[in-house]
Amino acid sequence: MINKLTAKIQKTKAPIVVGLDPMLNYIPKHIQEKAFKEFGETLEGAAEAIWQFNKEIVDKTYDLIPAVKPQIAMYEQFGIPGIMAFKKTVDYCKSKDLVVIGDIKRGDIGSTSAAYATGHIGKVQIGANKIAPFDEDFVTLNPYMGADSITPFIDVCKEEKKGLFILVKTSNPSSGDFQDQMVGDRPVYELVGEKVAQWGETCMGDDYSYVGAVVGATYPEMGKTLRKIMPKAYILVPGYGAQGGQGKDLVHFFNEDGLGAIVNSSRGIIAAYKQEKYAKFGEENFADASRAAAEDMIADIAGALEAAK
Amino acid sequence: MINKLTAKIQKTKAPIVVGLDPMLNYIPKHIQEKAFKEFGETLEGAAEAIWQFNKEIVDKTYDLIPAVKPQIAMYEQFGIPGIMAFKKTVDYCKSKDLVVIGDIKRGDIGSTSAAYATGHIGKVQIGANKIAPFDEDFVTLNPYMGADSITPFIDVCKEEKKGLFILVKTSNPSSGDFQDQMVGDRPVYELVGEKVAQWGETCMGDDYSYVGAVVGATYPEMGKTLRKIMPKAYILVPGYGAQGGQGKDLVHFFNEDGLGAIVNSSRGIIAAYKQEKYAKFGEENFADASRAAAEDMIADIAGALEAAK
């Protein structure tokens, strides 16, 4: 799957991922009203609204981009109907040949992590059948519980040719509370980065590993260091746009081959129609605004990479 | 909810929680066969089997125990039908007046953590309606992303009188990979424990805080230190039984009032019928074996606490 991701990034010339993190207040009124009319102001109604919203954005952007990243929290908040919308979104994006990164940030001990791995990127054995329950292509993971929380996922990756992005340095303001604590002369996130590199060596694709890392765009200096610590890890970079990161901050997340990083934008693309810059599209044409925002993001990053050459 | 948990522990004299973590291979053949006959060897069939298994264990133990802890990974591995069985289990346990600890170990940045908090212990606003999607009483959380991953949950706790258990020192063998790293002369888990104590001060019940901690039974010395760092935090203690912890290891997790800790056992109770000690019950009467194992666990811990007086 890392080979597919790399190939798709090269083909689209777009090292970006669209975060499908729908909040109800991002969703245009006409979509909400239609969904509520059919299902009421219920979990089912909200789930229908986010699914229709996602579908239109995917329809208007799938040819530009290599991958999407649905954030499962935004679906879990609508209970079981929400999770059904998550699964519908995963399946629909895969039908459009997009790589799907399930932003699930799971992490637990051995057999429990194995259950998450089976559920999200593997197949579960039920009697004589093997069934893929959620079937994302990649998932994000939290490493706080250590190696035995990660290795069950690596085992499934090897078997199913799927991939991981492990939280190393996150984009949020208080990511430093524990990640930046100094262990001797090095911060915790560097130790996690070293582990990611080690885990990654055990399951390599052609040029990059199946085991990638999450490093926030909001910390470009740390990105530079971590790029060196994990040369074969794809870095998933959140924090572009709404969280403050810009193209020029991102150049050191990439390797000299122009690969090795994929930059996420969620709000900045899916709710672009709410920005002054894209207001001309109007709420009805929200997905055209998303397309324009994706094009601008691709150009911003390409320009920054070109300027850094 | 922390007051309810404390009251129920005092009433049952049982500072224990039964981990409802059903694996298919724990589930007696007659239950699996019945479920597969009705739904096929499908996700729906597996979900029906785990639900029927849970229900019988709850029916046979609910009067002995204050709380249950369903591990959502074991349900997520069966996709959407699995999560429906999770929700049915939560609702059924609440109908039996059990305190339900959702073992979800979520953790993400601000608005995303807020979505998880809303989904699991809060209410989501949909049009004019406020709906509680999963409605557990407590959830477990992963602190790696720092304060802004936790505070949205604390806000919901205050509003809904629900509670949290934050991972401090987990029970698994490689929990030390990052949790034990020394920051100056102190390990990371102590820094996390201090934060838990601080967060806890902002939302106190009568004697204990709504913000508790997870500390593994497998590390009794660390439990002793953490007990002092977080005097007002309830400690959820996994790792008893199958993972190697025993009653005598647990005494320092408790405060002098005999409260402050709740010890989890999953396999040791729900799959007790597979142990030689409880084999006499037979597979058909697996839930009677679970009841006997719960009684033994309660006696083991009571004996250890008595001996330590």
XYZ file of C-alpha atoms in Angstrom:
618
model
C 0.000 0.000 0.000
C 2.951 2.362 0.592
C 3.985 1.678 -3.005
C 0.481 2.567 -4.177
C 0.505 5.739 -2.089
C 3.904 6.754 -3.484
C 2.836 6.015 -7.055
C -0.378 7.989 -6.659
C 1.501 10.961 -5.198
C 3.875 10.896 -8.180
C 1.015 10.609 -10.646
C -1.092 13.420 -9.160
C 1.983 15.522 -8.266
C 0.039 16.240 -5.104
C 1.609 15.167 -1.794
C -1.596 15.994 0.008
C -4.411 14.239 1.781
C -7.888 15.615 2.323
C -9.087 15.171 5.873
C -12.723 14.118 5.778
C -13.545 15.377 9.263
C -17.093 16.623 8.893
C -18.568 18.735 11.678
C -22.270 19.506 11.372
C -21.504 23.217 11.237
C -19.362 22.711 8.123
C -22.240 21.130 6.258
C -24.325 23.420 4.043
C -27.888 24.013 5.152
C -29.467 22.424 2.094
C -27.748 19.100 2.817
C -28.661 19.174 6.486
C -32.272 20.070 5.751
C -32.683 17.271 3.228
C -31.165 14.698 5.585
C -33.229 15.861 8.567
C -36.379 15.834 6.470
C -35.799 12.190 5.637
C -34.407 10.922 8.963
C -35.340 13.581 11.517
C -32.935 15.483 13.765
C -31.450 12.171 14.856
C -28.124 10.373 14.744
C -29.313 8.842 11.457
C -30.100 12.291 10.081
C -26.691 13.650 11.043
C -24.961 10.581 9.606
C -26.824 10.984 6.310
C -25.798 14.657 6.171
C -22.099 13.922 6.693
C -22.173 11.093 4.160
C -23.779 13.273 1.451
C -21.330 16.074 2.271
C -18.343 13.717 1.996
C -19.592 12.158 -1.214
C -19.871 15.470 -3.000
C -16.386 16.570 -1.896
C -14.889 13.251 -2.999
C -16.678 13.481 -6.364
C -15.190 16.930 -6.939
C -11.624 16.214 -5.785
C -10.752 12.533 -6.282
C -8.928 13.096 -9.592
C -6.616 15.700 -8.008
C -5.522 13.889 -4.898
C -3.926 10.588 -3.899
C -5.558 10.018 -0.537
C -8.184 10.928 2.028
C -8.058 10.757 5.809
C -11.406 10.335 7.531
C -11.081 11.154 11.248
C -13.198 8.477 12.951
C -13.926 10.686 15.987
C -16.113 12.897 13.839
C -18.208 9.843 12.974
C -18.127 8.212 16.425
C -19.707 11.363 17.820
C -22.876 10.324 15.972
C -22.848 6.828 17.465
C -23.541 3.769 15.352
C -25.157 5.658 12.443
C -22.046 7.843 12.398
C -19.753 4.837 12.191
C -21.882 3.480 9.371
C -21.245 6.768 7.529
C -17.521 6.297 8.224
C -17.602 2.852 6.631
C -19.624 4.105 3.655
C -17.045 6.877 3.188
C -14.131 4.420 3.338
C -15.772 2.157 0.769
C -16.745 5.003 -1.539
C -13.248 6.508 -1.511
C -11.735 3.120 -2.276
C -14.151 2.729 -5.198
C -12.663 5.985 -6.503
C -9.181 4.453 -6.141
C -8.196 6.820 -3.345
C -5.851 5.591 -0.620
C -7.760 5.719 2.665
C -5.965 6.636 5.870
C -8.206 5.851 8.830
C -7.328 8.453 11.452
C -8.136 6.272 14.428
C -5.144 6.863 16.781
C -5.735 3.563 18.513
C -3.221 1.935 20.817
C -3.641 -0.769 23.440
C -1.861 -3.823 24.805
C -1.090 -6.978 22.811
C -4.304 -8.922 22.188
C -6.380 -5.746 22.291
C -4.175 -4.000 19.746
C -4.420 -7.131 17.646
C -8.216 -6.772 17.745
C -8.005 -3.155 16.556
C -5.552 -4.173 13.828
C -7.859 -6.940 12.668
C -10.871 -4.659 12.722
C -9.346 -1.761 10.827
C -6.741 -3.116 8.396
C -6.985 -6.891 8.711
C -9.445 -9.730 8.425
C -11.277 -11.409 11.259
C -11.820 -15.163 11.251
C -15.435 -16.133 11.885
C -15.978 -19.844 11.530
C -14.757 -20.678 8.029
C -14.899 -17.076 6.804
C -12.299 -14.307 6.827
C -13.953 -10.898 6.744
C -12.409 -7.402 6.532
C -14.565 -5.286 8.883
C -13.472 -1.676 8.179
C -10.739 -2.266 5.600
C -8.885 1.046 5.607
C -5.525 1.138 3.772
C -3.559 2.891 6.511
C -4.324 3.770 10.126
C -2.805 6.197 12.624
C -1.595 4.833 15.971
C -0.683 6.144 19.423
C 2.623 4.735 20.740
C 2.353 5.598 24.453
C 1.908 1.944 25.478
C 5.125 0.900 23.719
C 6.236 -1.774 21.275
C 3.674 -4.428 22.125
C 0.892 -2.007 21.222
C 2.413 -1.495 17.754
C 3.724 -4.924 16.729
C 0.276 -6.523 16.246
C -0.400 -3.819 13.649
C 2.955 -4.439 11.964
C 2.124 -8.135 11.710
C -1.149 -7.327 9.959
C 0.602 -4.799 7.691
C 3.009 -7.480 6.498
C 0.190 -9.887 5.802
C -2.204 -7.469 4.139
C 0.294 -4.978 2.648
C -1.289 -2.127 4.557
C 0.389 0.753 6.355
C 0.670 2.768 9.565
C 1.343 6.315 10.657
C 2.538 6.440 14.259
C 2.168 9.620 16.320
C 5.625 11.051 16.914
C 5.155 14.810 17.309
C 1.593 16.027 17.017
C 0.478 19.431 15.745
C -1.505 20.618 18.764
C -0.318 23.342 21.175
C 0.063 21.035 24.194
C 1.766 18.222 22.282
C 4.875 19.229 24.208
C 3.432 18.257 27.617
C 4.895 14.765 27.350
C 6.362 14.497 23.821
C 8.938 17.255 24.432
C 10.104 16.047 27.838
C 13.874 15.643 27.784
C 15.264 12.170 28.349
C 18.925 12.929 28.881
C 19.661 15.356 26.070
C 16.879 14.189 23.771
C 13.123 14.727 23.729
C 10.679 11.820 23.977
C 9.493 12.378 20.399
C 12.984 11.624 19.075
C 13.016 8.325 20.927
C 9.628 7.512 19.410
C 10.990 8.514 15.986
C 13.897 6.102 16.406
C 11.502 3.297 17.250
C 9.419 4.126 14.183
C 12.559 3.848 12.041
C 13.415 0.484 13.623
C 9.905 -0.897 13.250
C 9.882 0.384 9.690
C 12.989 -1.551 8.705
C 11.098 -4.774 9.289
C 8.500 -4.029 6.637
C 9.776 -2.086 3.680
C 8.024 -1.289 0.406
C 10.144 -0.418 -2.632
C 11.579 2.865 -1.355
C 9.586 3.641 1.765
C 8.441 1.650 4.739
C 4.926 0.506 5.530
C 5.492 2.211 8.892
C 5.206 5.990 8.701
C 4.979 8.761 11.269
C 2.800 11.732 12.174
C 4.726 14.996 12.664
C 2.836 18.293 12.871
C 3.406 21.067 10.316
C 3.393 23.464 13.234
C 6.861 22.255 14.327
C 9.074 22.576 11.205
C 12.407 22.437 13.069
C 11.424 19.204 14.739
C 10.290 17.933 11.338
C 13.775 18.552 10.000
C 15.372 16.483 12.762
C 12.809 13.713 12.535
C 13.196 13.515 8.749
C 16.829 12.494 9.374
C 15.992 10.060 12.153
C 13.393 8.273 10.007
C 14.682 8.534 6.412
C 12.497 5.713 5.097
C 9.296 6.674 6.889
C 6.547 8.530 5.087
C 5.576 11.474 7.261
C 1.917 12.389 7.524
C 1.863 16.106 8.308
C -1.250 17.557 9.947
C -1.607 21.205 10.879
C -1.470 22.808 7.431
C -3.867 25.688 6.853
C -6.367 26.121 9.658
C -3.816 25.098 12.314
C -1.242 27.568 10.987
C 1.238 25.575 8.850
C 2.222 26.894 5.387
C 3.966 25.406 2.330
C 7.298 26.996 3.183
C 7.282 25.335 6.611
C 6.999 21.937 5.001
C 10.036 21.580 2.779
C 12.144 19.824 5.411
C 9.528 17.141 5.894
C 10.341 15.923 2.371
C 13.350 13.933 1.218
C 15.553 14.992 -1.682
C 13.555 12.717 -3.994
C 10.628 15.087 -3.448
C 8.789 12.307 -1.651
C 8.466 11.109 1.909
C 5.759 13.447 3.171
C 2.036 13.808 2.697
C 0.371 16.925 4.042
C -3.138 16.874 5.448
C -5.711 19.620 5.302
C -9.196 19.092 6.685
C -11.213 22.221 7.417
C -9.138 24.241 4.951
C -10.496 22.109 2.125
C -13.799 20.611 3.202
C -15.121 23.867 4.635
C -13.336 26.116 2.107
C -16.621 27.714 1.044
C -16.747 29.425 4.442
C -13.484 31.279 3.774
C -13.647 34.753 2.221
C -11.244 33.564 -0.476
C -13.677 30.944 -1.756
C -16.966 32.608 -0.817
C -17.680 33.347 -4.468
C -18.629 29.695 -5.010
C -21.547 30.007 -2.622
C -22.787 27.451 -0.102
C -24.625 25.404 -2.746
C -21.339 24.832 -4.600
C -19.277 24.024 -1.536
C -17.519 21.126 -3.269
C -16.266 23.394 -6.054
C -14.746 25.580 -3.347
C -13.092 22.449 -1.933
C -11.642 21.658 -5.343
C -10.246 25.176 -5.702
C -8.751 25.008 -2.200
C -7.126 21.649 -3.000
C -5.647 23.101 -6.185
C -4.279 26.081 -4.251
C -2.762 23.830 -1.601
C -1.079 21.662 -4.229
C 0.347 24.790 -5.901
C 1.517 26.231 -2.566
C 3.440 23.076 -1.671
C 4.832 22.593 -5.184
C 6.014 26.207 -5.188
C 7.679 25.824 -1.810
C 9.441 22.624 -2.877
C 10.567 24.284 -6.135
C 11.887 27.353 -4.289
C 13.867 25.136 -1.911
C 15.683 23.304 -4.680
C -20.574 9.177 38.715
C -17.455 8.818 40.874
C -19.734 9.085 43.909
C -21.941 6.335 42.494
C -18.911 4.153 41.796
C -17.584 4.683 45.326
C -20.991 3.958 46.867
C -21.403 0.796 44.819
C -17.926 -0.423 45.790
C -18.783 0.139 49.465
C -22.121 -1.611 49.115
C -20.800 -4.674 47.272
C -17.515 -4.708 49.258
C -15.987 -5.547 45.902
C -13.423 -3.107 44.470
C -13.450 -4.993 41.207
C -14.564 -4.518 37.653
C -15.325 -7.280 35.189
C -13.708 -6.708 31.814
C -16.215 -7.652 29.130
C -13.588 -8.332 26.447
C -15.089 -11.225 24.528
C -12.869 -13.085 22.077
C -14.637 -15.653 19.915
C -12.476 -18.419 21.361
C -13.766 -17.634 24.871
C -17.351 -18.169 23.804
C -18.829 -21.618 24.398
C -19.621 -23.638 21.312
C -23.366 -23.791 21.956
C -23.621 -19.986 21.905
C -21.522 -19.648 18.760
C -23.477 -22.371 16.971
C -26.823 -20.809 17.802
C -25.690 -17.367 16.651
C -24.127 -18.688 13.433
C -27.253 -20.719 12.705
C -29.319 -17.561 12.863
C -26.937 -15.053 11.239
C -24.342 -17.173 9.435
C -20.580 -17.047 9.991
C -20.693 -13.297 9.513
C -19.930 -10.154 11.478
C -23.584 -10.218 12.561
C -23.221 -13.818 13.753
C -20.079 -13.027 15.750
C -21.718 -9.928 17.245
C -24.770 -11.934 18.316
C -22.506 -14.526 19.947
C -20.574 -11.958 21.980
C -23.771 -10.209 23.028
C -25.405 -13.443 24.258
C -22.157 -14.370 26.032
C -21.956 -10.974 27.747
C -25.606 -11.017 28.735
C -25.342 -14.342 30.521
C -22.207 -13.275 32.411
C -23.842 -10.008 33.454
C -26.986 -11.847 34.586
C -24.881 -14.108 36.788
C -22.578 -11.481 38.305
C -24.305 -8.098 38.414
C -25.352 -8.396 42.066
C -21.759 -9.068 43.163
C -19.925 -6.290 41.376
C -20.047 -2.503 41.053
C -18.873 -2.092 37.492
C -18.012 -3.575 34.114
C -15.411 -2.504 31.587
C -16.185 -3.429 27.993
C -13.036 -3.110 25.846
C -14.292 -1.546 22.618
C -11.476 -3.063 20.513
C -13.004 -6.499 20.978
C -16.229 -5.169 19.447
C -14.615 -2.989 16.763
C -12.901 -6.097 15.419
C -16.354 -7.216 14.275
C -17.061 -3.962 12.469
C -20.398 -2.217 12.744
C -22.321 -5.253 14.061
C -19.624 -5.537 16.730
C -20.070 -1.939 17.775
C -23.815 -2.497 17.932
C -23.112 -5.348 20.380
C -20.927 -2.938 22.374
C -23.781 -0.467 22.634
C -26.278 -3.198 23.565
C -23.862 -4.332 26.285
C -23.459 -0.791 27.639
C -27.219 -0.300 27.759
C -27.908 -3.678 29.325
C -25.301 -3.192 32.042
C -26.728 0.217 32.866
C -30.211 -1.321 33.096
C -28.706 -3.622 35.772
C -27.411 -0.510 37.590
C -23.778 -1.360 36.879
C -21.284 1.454 36.353
C -19.957 1.145 32.794
C -16.336 2.000 32.055
C -15.846 2.211 28.289
C -12.284 1.069 27.706
C -11.730 3.169 24.595
C -8.248 4.679 25.192
C -9.011 7.561 22.857
C -6.907 10.701 22.633
C -6.661 13.332 19.930
C -6.311 17.075 19.541
C -8.859 19.658 20.713
C -11.933 19.538 18.503
C -11.383 15.872 17.709
C -11.109 14.931 21.364
C -14.254 16.961 21.931
C -15.990 14.793 19.320
C -14.902 11.601 21.099
C -16.010 13.060 24.427
C -19.391 13.960 23.009
C -19.785 10.545 21.402
C -18.871 8.463 24.428
C -19.860 10.345 27.579
C -21.639 13.452 26.328
C -24.547 14.535 24.192
C -24.378 15.690 20.603
C -26.525 18.560 19.378
C -28.462 17.694 16.224
C -30.839 20.456 15.242
C -33.048 20.963 18.294
C -32.176 17.601 19.861
C -29.419 16.598 22.273
C -28.645 12.892 21.959
C -26.235 10.687 23.963
C -24.675 8.375 21.344
C -22.813 5.733 23.407
C -23.464 7.010 26.929
C -20.826 5.155 28.950
C -20.293 6.339 32.560
C -16.491 6.467 32.439
C -13.968 6.172 29.630
C -10.232 5.476 29.514
C -7.961 7.977 27.744
C -4.446 8.112 26.306
C -2.516 11.247 27.377
C 0.341 11.224 24.819
C -0.990 14.303 22.984
C -1.059 16.384 26.174
C -3.502 18.607 28.026
C -5.579 19.749 25.069
C -6.460 16.123 24.321
C -7.801 15.677 27.869
C -9.525 18.956 28.705
C -12.466 18.471 26.292
C -13.276 15.279 28.206
C -12.981 17.083 31.535
C -15.441 19.711 30.311
C -17.957 17.004 29.428
C -17.355 15.252 32.760
C -18.251 18.414 34.642
C -21.419 18.879 32.645
C -22.604 15.274 32.651
C -21.082 14.095 35.975
C -19.179 11.359 34.222
C -15.608 10.196 34.779
C -12.235 9.378 33.233
C -9.358 6.992 33.761
C -6.194 8.304 32.137
C -3.369 5.922 31.198
C -0.447 6.587 33.504
C 1.463 3.305 33.753
C -0.011 0.436 31.770
C 0.231 -3.256 32.637
C 1.878 -4.562 29.457
C 5.529 -5.700 29.244
C 6.663 -2.893 26.914
C 4.815 -0.138 28.769
C 8.284 1.021 29.812
C 9.397 1.903 26.265
C 8.242 5.480 26.681
C 6.419 5.619 30.044
C 9.568 4.741 32.027
C 11.940 7.114 30.221
C 13.670 9.308 32.775
C 13.062 13.033 32.576
C 15.738 14.357 34.904
C 15.383 12.049 37.906
C 11.754 11.123 37.273
C 10.021 8.791 34.838
C 7.466 10.066 32.326
C 4.633 8.187 34.079
C 5.174 10.255 37.236
C 4.826 13.460 35.242
C 1.616 12.105 33.769
C 0.448 11.156 37.264
C 1.062 14.709 38.452
C -1.005 16.077 35.586
C -3.795 13.645 36.442
C -3.777 14.955 40.015
C -3.908 18.559 38.764
C -6.695 17.882 36.279
C -8.536 15.983 38.996
C -8.539 18.914 41.398
C -10.733 20.818 38.952
C -13.563 18.299 39.158
C -13.966 16.645 42.508
C -16.735 14.351 43.705
C -17.315 13.993 47.467
C -14.037 12.238 48.303
C -12.513 11.326 44.970
C -12.062 13.092 41.685
C -13.930 12.471 38.458
C -10.468 12.092 36.921
C -8.873 8.743 37.687
C -5.825 6.894 36.399
C -4.857 3.531 34.961
C -1.892 1.867 36.688
C -1.081 -1.778 35.975
C -1.181 -4.410 38.747
C 2.044 -5.756 37.271
C 3.991 -2.769 38.645
C 3.153 -2.648 42.390
C 6.114 -0.446 43.400
C 5.147 2.161 40.837
C 1.570 1.865 42.093
C 2.770 2.784 45.576
C 4.496 5.940 44.309
C 1.616 6.933 42.070
C -0.903 6.432 44.893
C 0.919 9.229 46.746
C 1.194 11.498 43.719
C -2.544 11.198 42.976
C -4.228 10.807 46.408
C -7.677 11.793 45.164
C -7.636 9.799 41.919
C -9.396 6.470 41.675
C -6.922 4.012 40.185
C -8.208 1.481 37.673
C -5.850 -1.473 37.934
C -5.612 -3.872 34.994
C -3.331 -6.889 34.913
C -4.847 -8.944 37.751
C -5.058 -12.682 37.139
C -4.194 -13.658 33.587
C -1.558 -10.927 33.303
C 0.099 -12.012 36.552
C -1.074 -9.587 39.264
C -2.288 -10.968 42.621
C -4.247 -9.579 45.574
C -1.122 -9.045 47.677
C 0.416 -6.874 44.933
C -2.545 -4.553 45.065
C -2.659 -3.253 48.607
C -0.610 -0.140 47.882
C -2.974 0.931 45.141
C -5.596 1.548 47.840
C -5.802 4.448 50.254
C -6.121 4.015 54.007
C -9.882 4.399 53.727
C -9.869 1.081 51.846
C -10.995 2.896 48.713
C -9.307 4.545 45.756
C -8.676 1.520 43.555
C -10.773 -0.750 41.388
C -9.161 -3.878 40.017
C -10.046 -5.260 36.607
C -10.124 -8.873 35.546
C -11.254 -9.863 32.066
C -10.252 -13.340 30.872
C -9.857 -14.542 34.470
C -13.587 -14.049 34.995
C -15.318 -14.210 31.623
C -13.378 -17.280 30.456
C -13.080 -18.849 33.934
C -14.741 -22.066 32.760
C -11.597 -22.771 30.709
C -9.425 -22.878 33.855
C -8.868 -26.187 35.600
C -10.066 -24.614 38.841
C -13.526 -23.930 37.450
C -13.759 -26.746 34.907
C -16.313 -28.551 37.086
C -18.986 -26.082 35.976
C -18.697 -27.242 32.371
C -18.873 -25.174 29.211
C -22.689 -24.953 29.300
C -22.545 -23.275 32.714
C -19.740 -20.882 31.855
C -21.462 -17.976 33.593
C -21.615 -19.873 36.898
C -17.863 -20.333 36.577
C -17.575 -16.579 36.049
C -19.573 -15.958 39.210
C -17.333 -18.290 41.224
C -14.220 -16.600 39.811
C -15.587 -13.168 40.716
C -16.296 -14.366 44.261
C -12.768 -15.733 44.551
C -11.266 -12.504 43.267
C -13.279 -10.442 45.745
C -12.138 -12.723 48.578
C -8.492 -12.593 47.429
C -8.446 -8.795 47.436
C -10.390 -8.502 50.702
C -7.954 -10.947 52.330
C -4.944 -9.020 51.079
C -6.365 -5.715 52.321
C -7.205 -7.270 55.689
C -3.708 -8.770 56.047
C -2.128 -5.394 55.270
C -4.002 -3.595 58.050
